[in-house]
Coordinates of N, CA and C in Angstrom, one line a residue:
X23 N 89.9 101.6 96.9 CA 91.1 102.1 96.4 C 91.5 103.2 97.4
X24 N 92.4 103.1 98.3 CA 93.4 104.3 99.2 C 93.8 105.1 98.5
X25 N 94.1 105.9 99.7 CA 95.1 107.1 99.0 C 96.6 106.6 96.8
X26 N 97.1 105.5 97.8 CA 97.9 104.9 97.6 C 97.6 104.1 96.7
X27 N 96.4 103.7 96.1 CA 95.8 102.6 95.8 C 95.0 101.7 96.1
X28 N 95.1 100.3 95.4 CA 94.2 99.7 95.8 C 94.9 98.8 97.4
X29 N 94.0 98.2 98.0 CA 94.5 97.4 99.2 C 93.8 96.1 99.6
X30 N 93.7 95.5 100.4 CA 93.2 93.9 100.1 C 92.9 94.1 102.2
X31 N 91.8 93.5 102.6 CA 92.0 93.5 104.3 C 91.2 92.4 104.0
X32 N 91.4 92.4 105.6 CA 91.1 90.3 106.4 C 90.5 90.6 107.5
X33 N 88.9 90.3 107.1 CA 88.0 90.1 108.3 C 87.8 89.3 108.8
X34 N 88.0 89.3 110.1 CA 86.7 88.0 110.9 C 86.2 88.3 111.3
X35 N 85.0 87.5 111.1 CA 83.2 87.7 111.4 C 82.9 86.7 112.3
X36 N 82.2 86.3 113.7 CA 80.8 85.6 114.7 C 79.9 85.3 114.0
X37 N 79.7 83.9 114.3 CA 78.4 83.9 113.8 C 77.2 84.9 113.0
X38 N 77.7 85.6 114.1 CA 75.7 87.2 114.0 C 76.9 88.2 113.0
X39 N 77.5 88.2 112.0 CA 78.0 89.4 111.3 C 79.2 89.9 111.9
X40 N 79.6 90.0 113.0 CA 80.1 91.1 113.6 C 81.3 90.8 113.8
X41 N 82.1 91.8 113.2 CA 83.1 92.3 113.4 C 84.2 91.7 114.4
X42 N 85.0 90.9 114.1 CA 85.7 90.8 115.4 C 86.9 91.1 115.6
X43 N 87.7 91.0 114.2 CA 89.1 91.5 113.6 C 89.0 91.8 112.3
X44 N 89.9 93.0 111.8 CA 90.1 93.9 110.7 C 91.2 94.0 110.8
X45 N 92.3 93.6 109.9 CA 93.8 94.6 109.4 C 94.2 94.4 107.3
X46 N 94.7 95.2 107.2 CA 94.7 95.5 106.4 C 95.8 94.9 105.5
X47 N 96.0 93.9 104.7 CA 96.6 92.6 104.8 C 98.1 93.0 104.0
X48 N 97.0 94.5 102.2 CA 98.4 93.9 101.7 C 97.7 96.1 100.7
X49 N 98.2 96.6 100.8 CA 98.1 98.5 100.6 C 99.5 98.7 99.9
X50 N 99.7 100.1 99.1 CA 100.3 100.5 98.4 C 100.8 102.1 100.0
X51 N 100.0 102.2 101.3 CA 99.3 102.8 101.5 C 100.9 103.6 102.6
X52 N 101.4 104.7 102.1 CA 102.7 105.3 103.4 C 101.9 104.6 105.1
X53 N 103.6 104.0 105.3 CA 103.2 103.7 106.9 C 103.3 104.7 107.7
X54 N 102.6 105.9 107.2 CA 102.6 106.8 108.2 C 101.0 107.0 108.4
X55 N 100.4 107.1 107.1 CA 98.8 106.3 107.1 C 98.4 105.7 107.3
X56 N 99.0 104.5 107.4 CA 98.6 103.0 107.9 C 98.8 102.9 109.4
X57 N 100.1 104.2 109.8 CA 99.8 104.3 111.6 C 98.9 105.2 112.3
X58 N 98.2 106.2 111.1 CA 97.3 106.5 111.6 C 95.8 105.6 111.6
X59 N 95.7 105.0 110.8 CA 94.4 103.9 111.0 C 94.7 103.8 111.4
X60 N 95.5 102.2 112.2 CA 95.6 101.2 113.4 C 94.4 101.4 114.5
X61 N 94.2 102.2 115.5 CA 93.5 102.0 115.9 C 92.1 102.4 115.7
X62 N 92.4 103.2 114.5 CA 90.8 103.6 113.8 C 90.2 102.1 114.2
X63 N 90.6 101.4 113.2 CA 90.1 100.2 112.4 C 89.8 99.3 113.9
X64 N 90.3 99.4 115.0 CA 90.4 98.5 116.1 C 88.8 98.7 116.4
X65 N 88.3 100.6 115.8 CA 87.0 100.7 116.8 C 86.1 100.5 115.8
X66 N 86.4 99.5 114.6 CA 85.3 98.9 114.7 C 84.7 97.9 114.4
X67 N 85.3 96.5 115.9 CA 85.6 95.4 116.0 C 83.7 95.8 116.8
X68 N 83.4 94.7 116.8 CA 81.8 94.2 117.1 C 80.8 95.3 115.9
X69 N 80.8 95.9 115.3 CA 80.2 96.4 114.8 C 78.9 95.7 113.1
X70 N 78.3 95.1 113.2 CA 77.8 94.3 111.8 C 78.2 94.4 110.6
X71 N 78.6 93.4 109.8 CA 79.3 93.9 108.8 C 78.4 94.2 107.3
X72 N 77.0 92.8 108.3 CA 75.9 93.2 107.3 C 74.5 93.9 107.5
X73 N 74.6 95.3 108.8 CA 73.9 95.5 108.4 C 74.1 97.1 109.0
X74 N 75.9 97.4 108.8 CA 75.9 98.7 109.3 C 76.1 99.8 107.7
X75 N 75.9 101.1 108.7 CA 75.6 102.1 107.8 C 76.9 102.1 108.4
X76 N 78.1 102.5 107.1 CA 79.8 102.4 107.5 C 79.9 104.1 106.8
X77 N 79.6 104.2 105.9 CA 79.3 105.8 105.7 C 78.8 106.2 107.2
X78 N 78.1 106.2 107.7 CA 77.6 107.4 109.1 C 79.2 106.8 110.1
X79 N 80.2 106.3 109.7 CA 81.4 106.2 110.5 C 82.3 107.7 109.7
X80 N 82.2 108.1 111.6 CA 83.8 109.1 110.4 C 85.3 108.8 110.7
X81 N 86.0 109.0 109.8 CA 87.2 109.0 109.0 C 88.5 109.4 110.2
X82 N 90.0 109.1 110.1 CA 90.6 109.8 110.7 C 90.8 110.7 109.8
X83 N 91.1 112.0 110.7 CA 91.3 113.1 109.5 C 92.9 113.3 109.6
X84 N 93.0 112.9 107.9 CA 95.1 113.3 107.2 C 94.6 111.6 106.2
X85 N 93.6 110.9 106.9 CA 93.5 109.8 105.9 C 92.3 109.0 105.6
X86 N 91.2 109.9 105.8 CA 90.3 110.2 104.9 C 90.1 109.0 103.5
X87 N 91.0 109.2 103.2 CA 90.6 108.3 101.6 C 91.0 107.1 102.3
X88 N 92.1 106.3 103.0 CA 92.2 105.5 103.0 C 91.2 104.8 104.0
X89 N 90.2 105.6 104.8 CA 89.4 105.5 105.8 C 88.3 105.2 104.7
X90 N 88.0 105.8 103.9 CA 86.8 105.4 103.0 C 87.1 104.3 102.4
X91 N 87.6 104.2 101.4 CA 88.1 102.4 101.3 C 88.1 101.7 102.1
X92 N 88.6 101.5 102.8 CA 88.0 100.4 104.3 C 86.6 100.3 104.3
X93 N 85.8 101.4 104.7 CA 84.7 101.8 104.6 C 83.4 100.5 103.7
X94 N 84.5 100.9 102.0 CA 83.6 100.5 101.0 C 84.1 98.9 101.0
X95 N 85.0 98.7 101.3 CA 85.4 97.4 101.2 C 84.7 96.7 102.1
X96 N 84.0 97.0 103.5 CA 83.8 96.3 104.7 C 81.8 96.4 104.0
X97 N 81.5 97.6 103.2 CA 80.3 97.6 103.0 C 79.8 96.6 101.7
X98 N 80.6 96.3 100.8 CA 80.9 95.8 99.6 C 80.8 94.0 100.4
X99 N 82.1 94.2 101.4 CA 81.9 92.4 101.7 C 80.2 92.3 102.6
X100 N 79.8 93.0 103.5 CA 78.5 92.8 104.0 C 77.4 92.4 103.2
X101 N 77.2 92.7 101.8 CA 76.9 92.8 100.7 C 77.0 91.4 100.3
X102 N 77.9 91.2 100.2 CA 78.4 89.5 100.0 C 77.4 89.0 100.9
X103 N 78.0 88.9 102.2 CA 78.3 88.0 103.7 C 76.2 88.0 104.0
X104 N 75.9 88.8 103.8 CA 74.3 88.5 103.8 C 73.3 88.5 103.0
X105 N 74.5 87.6 101.5 CA 73.4 87.3 100.4 C 73.0 85.7 100.3

């Protein structure tokens, strides 16, 4: 749940569970928040979906709730990916 409510992500991974691409495909975040988060999303590429400690990654100042929602989604997806 981001600042504006629920959100949906699309995550593309490699066979090693490495994040290849990540996009917010549905949210109620304001365009200004999403614009601030987009460059940050690119920094998540290459991280291992199932082994990453997502909470240890710094959020974007001014968009912390949105970033935390993304990290929570990734954590949840990683647990399912590893299963």
